[in-house]
Tab-separated table of C-alpha atoms and ligand atoms in Angstrom:
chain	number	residue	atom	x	y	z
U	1	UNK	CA	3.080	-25.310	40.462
U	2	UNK	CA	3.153	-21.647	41.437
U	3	UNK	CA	5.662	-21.374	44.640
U	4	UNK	CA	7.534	-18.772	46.252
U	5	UNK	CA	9.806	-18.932	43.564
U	6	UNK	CA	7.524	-18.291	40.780
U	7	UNK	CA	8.464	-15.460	37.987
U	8	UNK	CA	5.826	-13.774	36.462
U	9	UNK	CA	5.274	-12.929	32.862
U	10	UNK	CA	2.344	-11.192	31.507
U	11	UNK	CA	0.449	-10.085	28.577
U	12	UNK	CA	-0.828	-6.427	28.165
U	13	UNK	CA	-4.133	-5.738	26.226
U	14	UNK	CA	-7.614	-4.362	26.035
U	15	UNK	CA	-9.347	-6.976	25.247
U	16	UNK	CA	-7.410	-10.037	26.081
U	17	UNK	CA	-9.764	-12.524	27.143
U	18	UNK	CA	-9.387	-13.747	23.276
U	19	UNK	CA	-5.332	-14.445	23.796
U	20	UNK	CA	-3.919	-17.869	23.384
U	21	UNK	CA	-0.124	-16.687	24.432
U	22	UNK	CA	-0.868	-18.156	28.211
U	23	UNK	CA	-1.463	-21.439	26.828
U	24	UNK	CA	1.633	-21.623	24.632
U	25	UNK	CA	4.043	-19.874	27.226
U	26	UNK	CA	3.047	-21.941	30.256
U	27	UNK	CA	3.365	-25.161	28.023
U	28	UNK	CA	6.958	-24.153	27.104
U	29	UNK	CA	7.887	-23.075	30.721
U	30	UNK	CA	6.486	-27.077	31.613
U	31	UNK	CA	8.552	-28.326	29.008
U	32	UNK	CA	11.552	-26.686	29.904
U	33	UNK	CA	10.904	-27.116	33.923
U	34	UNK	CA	11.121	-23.520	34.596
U	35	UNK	CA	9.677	-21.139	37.409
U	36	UNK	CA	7.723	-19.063	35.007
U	37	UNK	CA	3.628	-18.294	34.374
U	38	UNK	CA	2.325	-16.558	32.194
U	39	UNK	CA	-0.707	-14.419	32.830
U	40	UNK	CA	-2.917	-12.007	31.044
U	41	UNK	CA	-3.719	-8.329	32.002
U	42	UNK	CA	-6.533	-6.356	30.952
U	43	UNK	CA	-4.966	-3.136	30.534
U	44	UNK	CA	-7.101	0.049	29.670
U	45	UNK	CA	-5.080	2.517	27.587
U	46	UNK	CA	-5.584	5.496	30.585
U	47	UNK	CA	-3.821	2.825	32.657
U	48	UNK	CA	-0.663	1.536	30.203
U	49	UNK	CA	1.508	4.313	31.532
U	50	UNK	CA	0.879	3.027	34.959
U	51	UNK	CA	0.874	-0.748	33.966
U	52	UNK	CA	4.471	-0.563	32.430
U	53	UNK	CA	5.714	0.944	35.643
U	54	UNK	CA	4.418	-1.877	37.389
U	55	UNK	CA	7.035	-4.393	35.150
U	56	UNK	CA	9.761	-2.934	38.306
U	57	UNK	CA	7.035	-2.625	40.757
U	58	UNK	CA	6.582	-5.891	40.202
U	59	UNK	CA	9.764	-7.329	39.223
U	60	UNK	CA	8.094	-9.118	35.949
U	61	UNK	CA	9.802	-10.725	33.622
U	62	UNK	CA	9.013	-9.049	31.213
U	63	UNK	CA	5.515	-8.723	28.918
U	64	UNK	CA	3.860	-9.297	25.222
U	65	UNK	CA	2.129	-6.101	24.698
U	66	UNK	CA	-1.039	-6.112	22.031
U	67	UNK	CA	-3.731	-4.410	20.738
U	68	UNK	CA	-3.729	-1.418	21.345
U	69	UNK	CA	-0.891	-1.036	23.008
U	70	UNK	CA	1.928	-1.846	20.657
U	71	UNK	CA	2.478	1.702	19.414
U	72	UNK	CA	1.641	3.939	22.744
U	73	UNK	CA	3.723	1.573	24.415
U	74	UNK	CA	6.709	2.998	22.771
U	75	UNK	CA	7.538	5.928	24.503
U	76	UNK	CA	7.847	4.779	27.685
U	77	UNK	CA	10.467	2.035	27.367
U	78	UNK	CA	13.555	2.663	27.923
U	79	UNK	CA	15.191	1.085	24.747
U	80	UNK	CA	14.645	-0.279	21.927
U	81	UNK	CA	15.487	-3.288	19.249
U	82	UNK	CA	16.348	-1.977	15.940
U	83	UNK	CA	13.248	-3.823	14.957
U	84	UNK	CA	10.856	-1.950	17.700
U	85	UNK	CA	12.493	1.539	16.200
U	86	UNK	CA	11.954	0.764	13.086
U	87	UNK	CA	8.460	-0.675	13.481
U	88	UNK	CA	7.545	2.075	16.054
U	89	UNK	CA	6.103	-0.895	17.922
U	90	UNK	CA	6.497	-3.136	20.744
U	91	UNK	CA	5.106	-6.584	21.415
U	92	UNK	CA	7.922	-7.790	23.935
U	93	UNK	CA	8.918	-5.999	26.557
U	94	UNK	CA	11.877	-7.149	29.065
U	95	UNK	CA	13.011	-5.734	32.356
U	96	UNK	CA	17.016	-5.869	32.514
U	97	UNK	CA	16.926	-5.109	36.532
U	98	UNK	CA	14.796	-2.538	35.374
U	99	UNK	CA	15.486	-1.132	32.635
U	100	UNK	CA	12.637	-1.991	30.171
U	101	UNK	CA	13.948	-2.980	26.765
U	102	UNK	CA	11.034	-3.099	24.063
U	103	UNK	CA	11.980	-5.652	21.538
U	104	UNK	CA	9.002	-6.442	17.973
U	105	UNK	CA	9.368	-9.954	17.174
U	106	UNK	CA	6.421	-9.923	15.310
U	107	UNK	CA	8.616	-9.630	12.083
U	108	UNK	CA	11.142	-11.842	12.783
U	109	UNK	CA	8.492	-14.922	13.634
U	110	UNK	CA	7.219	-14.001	10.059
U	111	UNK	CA	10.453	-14.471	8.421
U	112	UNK	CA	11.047	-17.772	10.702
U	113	UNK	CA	7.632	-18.924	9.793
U	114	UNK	CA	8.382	-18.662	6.340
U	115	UNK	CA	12.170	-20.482	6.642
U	116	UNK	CA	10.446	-23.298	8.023
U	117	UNK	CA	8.730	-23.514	5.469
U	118	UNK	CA	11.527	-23.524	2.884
U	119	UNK	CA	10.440	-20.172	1.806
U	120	UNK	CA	13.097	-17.172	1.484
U	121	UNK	CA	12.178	-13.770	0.438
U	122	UNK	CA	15.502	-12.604	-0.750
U	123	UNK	CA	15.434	-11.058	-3.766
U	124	UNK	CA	11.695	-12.100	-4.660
U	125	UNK	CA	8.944	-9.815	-5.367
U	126	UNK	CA	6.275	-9.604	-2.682
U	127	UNK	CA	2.606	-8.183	-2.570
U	128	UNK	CA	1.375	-7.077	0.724
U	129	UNK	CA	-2.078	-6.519	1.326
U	130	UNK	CA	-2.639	-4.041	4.027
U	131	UNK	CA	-0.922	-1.134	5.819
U	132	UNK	CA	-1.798	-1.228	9.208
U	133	UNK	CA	0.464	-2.293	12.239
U	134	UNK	CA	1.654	-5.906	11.381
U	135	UNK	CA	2.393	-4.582	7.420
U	136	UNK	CA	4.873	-2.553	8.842
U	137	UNK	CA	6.270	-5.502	11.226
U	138	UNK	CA	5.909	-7.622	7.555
U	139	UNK	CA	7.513	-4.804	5.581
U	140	UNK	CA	10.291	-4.189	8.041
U	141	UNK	CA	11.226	-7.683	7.866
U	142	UNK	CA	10.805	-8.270	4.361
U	143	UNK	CA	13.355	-5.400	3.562
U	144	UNK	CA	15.785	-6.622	5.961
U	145	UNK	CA	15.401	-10.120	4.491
U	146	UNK	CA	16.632	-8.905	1.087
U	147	UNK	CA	13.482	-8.716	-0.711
U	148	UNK	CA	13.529	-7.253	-4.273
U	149	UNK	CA	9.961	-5.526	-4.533
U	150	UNK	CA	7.072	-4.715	-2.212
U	151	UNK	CA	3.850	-4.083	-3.594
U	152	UNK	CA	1.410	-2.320	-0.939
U	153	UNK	CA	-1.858	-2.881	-1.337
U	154	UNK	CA	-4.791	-1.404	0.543
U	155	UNK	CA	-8.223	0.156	0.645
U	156	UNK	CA	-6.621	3.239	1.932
U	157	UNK	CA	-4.085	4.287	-0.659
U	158	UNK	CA	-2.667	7.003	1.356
U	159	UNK	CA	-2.028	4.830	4.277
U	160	UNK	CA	0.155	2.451	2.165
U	161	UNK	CA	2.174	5.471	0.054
U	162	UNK	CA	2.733	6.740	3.481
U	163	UNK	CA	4.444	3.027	4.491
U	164	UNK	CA	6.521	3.658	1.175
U	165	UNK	CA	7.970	6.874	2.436
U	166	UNK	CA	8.709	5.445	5.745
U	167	UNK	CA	10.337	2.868	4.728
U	168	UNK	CA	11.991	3.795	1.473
U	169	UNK	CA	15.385	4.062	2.424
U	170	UNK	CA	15.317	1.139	5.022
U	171	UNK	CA	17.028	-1.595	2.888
U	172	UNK	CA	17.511	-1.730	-1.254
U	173	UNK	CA	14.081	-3.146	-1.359
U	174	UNK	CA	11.529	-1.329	-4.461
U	175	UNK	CA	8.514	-0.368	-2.412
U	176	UNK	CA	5.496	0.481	-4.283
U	177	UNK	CA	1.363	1.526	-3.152
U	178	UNK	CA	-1.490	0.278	-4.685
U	179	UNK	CA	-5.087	0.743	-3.874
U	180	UNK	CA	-6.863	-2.646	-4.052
U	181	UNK	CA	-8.138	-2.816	-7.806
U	182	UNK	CA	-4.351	-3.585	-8.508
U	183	UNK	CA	-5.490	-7.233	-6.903
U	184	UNK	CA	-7.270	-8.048	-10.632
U	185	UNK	CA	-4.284	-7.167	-12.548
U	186	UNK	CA	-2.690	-10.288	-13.756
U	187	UNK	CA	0.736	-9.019	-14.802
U	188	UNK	CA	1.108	-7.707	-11.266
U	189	UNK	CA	0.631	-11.108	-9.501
U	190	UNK	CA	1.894	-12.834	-12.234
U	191	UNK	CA	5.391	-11.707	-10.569
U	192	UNK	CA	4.688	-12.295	-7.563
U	193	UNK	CA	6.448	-14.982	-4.990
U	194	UNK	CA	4.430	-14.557	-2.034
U	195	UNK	CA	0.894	-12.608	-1.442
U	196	UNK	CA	0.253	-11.598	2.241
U	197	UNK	CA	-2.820	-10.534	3.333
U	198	UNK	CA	-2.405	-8.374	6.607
U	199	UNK	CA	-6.016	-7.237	6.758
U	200	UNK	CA	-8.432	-7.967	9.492
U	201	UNK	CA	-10.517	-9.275	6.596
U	202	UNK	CA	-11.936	-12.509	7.156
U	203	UNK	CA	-11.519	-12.630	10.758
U	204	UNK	CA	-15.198	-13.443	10.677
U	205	UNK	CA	-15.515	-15.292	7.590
U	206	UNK	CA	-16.499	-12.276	5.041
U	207	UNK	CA	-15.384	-12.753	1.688
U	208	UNK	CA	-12.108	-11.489	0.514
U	209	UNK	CA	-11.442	-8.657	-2.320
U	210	UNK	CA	-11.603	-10.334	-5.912
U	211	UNK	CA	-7.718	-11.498	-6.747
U	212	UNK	CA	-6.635	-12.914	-9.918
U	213	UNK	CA	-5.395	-16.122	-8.160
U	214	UNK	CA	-5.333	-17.556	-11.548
U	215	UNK	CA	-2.644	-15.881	-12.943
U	216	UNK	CA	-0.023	-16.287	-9.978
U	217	UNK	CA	2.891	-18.741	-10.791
U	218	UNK	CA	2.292	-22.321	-9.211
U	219	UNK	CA	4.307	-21.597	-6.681
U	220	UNK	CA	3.515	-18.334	-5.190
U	221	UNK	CA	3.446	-18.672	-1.788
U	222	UNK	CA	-0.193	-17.184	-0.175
U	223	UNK	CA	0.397	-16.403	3.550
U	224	UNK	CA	-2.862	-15.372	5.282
U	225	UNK	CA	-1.288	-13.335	9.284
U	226	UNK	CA	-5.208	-14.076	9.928
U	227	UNK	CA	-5.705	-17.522	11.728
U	228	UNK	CA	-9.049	-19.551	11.762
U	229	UNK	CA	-9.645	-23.024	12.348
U	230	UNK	CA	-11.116	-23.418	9.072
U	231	UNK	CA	-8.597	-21.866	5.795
U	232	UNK	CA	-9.801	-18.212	5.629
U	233	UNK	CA	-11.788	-16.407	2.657
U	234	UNK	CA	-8.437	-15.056	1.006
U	235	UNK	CA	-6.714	-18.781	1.552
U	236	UNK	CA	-9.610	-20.946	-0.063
U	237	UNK	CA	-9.299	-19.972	-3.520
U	238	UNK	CA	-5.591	-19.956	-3.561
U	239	UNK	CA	-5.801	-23.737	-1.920
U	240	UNK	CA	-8.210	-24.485	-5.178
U	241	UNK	CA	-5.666	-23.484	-7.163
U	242	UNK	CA	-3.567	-25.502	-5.837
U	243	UNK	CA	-1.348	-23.095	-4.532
U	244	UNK	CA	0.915	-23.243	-1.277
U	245	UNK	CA	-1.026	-21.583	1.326
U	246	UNK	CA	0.107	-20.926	4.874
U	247	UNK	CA	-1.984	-19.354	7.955
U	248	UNK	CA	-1.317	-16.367	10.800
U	249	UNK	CA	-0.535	-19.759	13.061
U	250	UNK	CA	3.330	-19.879	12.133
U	251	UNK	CA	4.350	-16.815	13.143
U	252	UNK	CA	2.137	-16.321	16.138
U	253	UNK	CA	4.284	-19.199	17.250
U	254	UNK	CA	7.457	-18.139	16.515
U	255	UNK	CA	7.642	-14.468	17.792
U	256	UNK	CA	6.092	-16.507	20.600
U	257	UNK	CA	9.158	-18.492	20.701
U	258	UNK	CA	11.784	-15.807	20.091
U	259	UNK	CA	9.854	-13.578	23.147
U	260	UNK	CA	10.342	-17.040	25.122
U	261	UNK	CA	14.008	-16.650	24.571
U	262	UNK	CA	14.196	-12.940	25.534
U	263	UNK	CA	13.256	-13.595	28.838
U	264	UNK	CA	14.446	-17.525	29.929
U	265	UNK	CA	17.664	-17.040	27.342
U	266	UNK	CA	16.761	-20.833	26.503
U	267	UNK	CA	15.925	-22.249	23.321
U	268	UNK	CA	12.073	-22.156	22.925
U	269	UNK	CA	10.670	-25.786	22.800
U	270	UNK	CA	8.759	-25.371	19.445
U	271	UNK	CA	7.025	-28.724	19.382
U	272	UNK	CA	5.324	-28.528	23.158
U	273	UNK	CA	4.452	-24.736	22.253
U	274	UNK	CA	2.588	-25.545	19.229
U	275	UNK	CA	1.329	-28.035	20.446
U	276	UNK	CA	-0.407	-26.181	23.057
U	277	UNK	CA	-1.488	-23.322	20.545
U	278	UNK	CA	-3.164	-25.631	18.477
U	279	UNK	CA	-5.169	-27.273	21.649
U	280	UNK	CA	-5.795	-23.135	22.451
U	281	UNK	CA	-7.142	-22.916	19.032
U	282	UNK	CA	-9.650	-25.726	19.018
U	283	UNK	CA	-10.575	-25.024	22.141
U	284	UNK	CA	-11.939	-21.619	21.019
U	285	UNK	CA	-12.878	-23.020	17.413
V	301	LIG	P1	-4.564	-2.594	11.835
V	301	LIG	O1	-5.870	-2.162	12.388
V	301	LIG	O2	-3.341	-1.878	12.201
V	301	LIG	O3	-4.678	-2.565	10.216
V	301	LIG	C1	-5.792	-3.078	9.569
V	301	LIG	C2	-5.571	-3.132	8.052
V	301	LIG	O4	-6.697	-3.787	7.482
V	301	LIG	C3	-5.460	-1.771	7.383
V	301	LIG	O5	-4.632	-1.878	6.267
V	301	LIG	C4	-6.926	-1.523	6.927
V	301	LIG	O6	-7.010	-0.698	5.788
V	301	LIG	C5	-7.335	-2.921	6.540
V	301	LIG	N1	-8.794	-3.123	6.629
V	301	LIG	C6	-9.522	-3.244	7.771
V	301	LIG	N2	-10.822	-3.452	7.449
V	301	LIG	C7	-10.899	-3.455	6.089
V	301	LIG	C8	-11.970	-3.618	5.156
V	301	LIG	N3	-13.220	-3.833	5.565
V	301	LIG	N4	-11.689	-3.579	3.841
V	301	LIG	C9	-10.425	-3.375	3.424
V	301	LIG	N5	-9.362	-3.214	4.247
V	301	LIG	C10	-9.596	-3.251	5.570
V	301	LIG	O7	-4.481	-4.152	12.181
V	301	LIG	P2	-3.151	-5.045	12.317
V	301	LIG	O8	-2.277	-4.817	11.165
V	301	LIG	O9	-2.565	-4.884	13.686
V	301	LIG	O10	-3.755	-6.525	12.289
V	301	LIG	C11	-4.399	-7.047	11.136
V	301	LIG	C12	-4.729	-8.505	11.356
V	301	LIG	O11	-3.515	-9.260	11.448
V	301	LIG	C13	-5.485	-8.732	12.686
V	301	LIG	O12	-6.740	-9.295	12.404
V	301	LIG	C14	-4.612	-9.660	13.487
V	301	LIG	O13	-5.347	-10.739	14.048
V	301	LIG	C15	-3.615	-10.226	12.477
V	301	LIG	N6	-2.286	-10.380	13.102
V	301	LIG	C16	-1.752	-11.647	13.179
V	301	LIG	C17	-0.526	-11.839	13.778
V	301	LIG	C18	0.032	-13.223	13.883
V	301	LIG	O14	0.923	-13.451	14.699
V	301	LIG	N7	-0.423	-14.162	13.079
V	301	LIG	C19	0.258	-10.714	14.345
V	301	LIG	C20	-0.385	-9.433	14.184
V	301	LIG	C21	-1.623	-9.286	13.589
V	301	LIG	P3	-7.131	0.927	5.900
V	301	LIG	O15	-5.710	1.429	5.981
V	301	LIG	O16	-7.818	1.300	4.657
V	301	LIG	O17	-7.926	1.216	7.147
């Protein structure tokens, strides 16, 4: 029930019609009986200068920021997680009496995705498919986590060298860049504990870039950040090879959760939120 005392919380993105963070944060603010919705805005990007102002106009919460916004956001916050720096991205935002601290929990909901799973990157070599915004949330984490190798792969080669140089000296982590062909080469994945795919590819069921599945150990992890209701084009041969496969689903949840707890400073209910997230996702299936 929306009352007098209701706090507001909001998403930020152009186009959001698609987003199925309402759903998840209302069901956790139900579950844990607080005065909180959770609304999207459709924010142009001539107006996100004037929309973050409108966090103290307001007196918001706080807000998930998305496509486009995460990296224009940036620069006018006034601080930042050592994740957001790092990242140069934002996709929570929260207003300490109005001061707007920018926090990325896109990373860290990876890395919990992946512990719930059982899986820990430390010291493991990684491939990761893809240099565009959430590589750098993966990478970032990755390093922090301990990894031994990163492997950047992607159709642009300079985009991913230029990843490497970034974030080189971040952690102890080897960080490598590979253009895409390096997907056939079986002594490459043959190392390999985990293979991310952070392309948009196969958002809309095209087929994925020819991988020598095949040759990965039998328990190399493949992690797909894209999330369909049926297993994607880079997840379906890796599930006939009866590899471990795990969807985008995990850690839209958690840096949902860990956002949750940056503005209530409760523990996120993680059953009732993905819970609702699946019902979001069938609901659009
Ligand atoms: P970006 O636009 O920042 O990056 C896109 C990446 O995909 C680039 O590496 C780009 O390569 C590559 N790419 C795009 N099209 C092609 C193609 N046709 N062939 C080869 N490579 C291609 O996107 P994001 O990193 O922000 O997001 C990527 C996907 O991850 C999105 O679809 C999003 O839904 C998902 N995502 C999921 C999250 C979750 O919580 N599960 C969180 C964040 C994102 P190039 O450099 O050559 O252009």
């Amino acid at each position: 029930m929306i009352d007098g005392q209701t706090r507001i919380i909001g998403i930020f993105g152009d186009p959001i019609a698609h987003t199925r963070s309402p759903a998840m944060h209302n069901a956790a603010f139900r579950a844990c009986n607080l005065p909180y919705a959770y609304v999207p805005f459709l924010v142009l990007p001539k107006e996100l200068a004037r929309a973050v102002r409108s966090i103290r106009s307001l007196n918001l919460v706080g807000v998930n920021v998305t496509v486009p916004h995460k990296e224009r956001v940036v620069r006018h916050l006034d601080a930042l997680s050592t994740e957001a720096e790092l990242c140069g991205a934002v996709n929570t935002i929260v207003n300490r009496n109005g001061e707007l601290f920018g926090d990325n929990t896109d990373g860290r909901g990876f890395l919990a995705s992946l512990q719930e799973r059982g899986f820990s990157p430390r010291r493991r070599e990684v491939i990761l498919i893809g240099a565009g915004g959430s590589a750098r949330a993966v990478l970032v984490s990755l390093t922090r986590a301990g990894c031994k190798q990163v492997t950047i792969v992607n159709r642009t080669w300079a985009n991913a060298q230029a990843l490497v140089r970034t974030y080189r000296s971040v952690g102890k982590t080897r960080l490598e860049a590979l253009s895409l062909e390096a997907l056939r080469e079986p002594e490459l994945l043959g190392s390999a504990a985990l293979v991310i795919n952070s392309t948009s590819v196969g958002l809309h069921g095209e087929s994925f870039f020819p991988l020598a599945y095949e040759a990965t150990s039998r328990t190399c992890v493949f992690y797909d950040l894209l999330y369909r209701p049926d297993l994607t084009s880079f997840l379906k041969p890796a599930k006939k090879t009866r590899r471990p496969v795990y969807d985008g689903r995990g850690m839209l949840l958690h840096q949902g959760a860990l956002a949750f707890t940056l503005w209530t400073n409760t523990p996120a209910p993680l059953a009732a939120m993905a819970r609702a997230l699946a019902q979001a996702l069938r609901r659009s299936a």
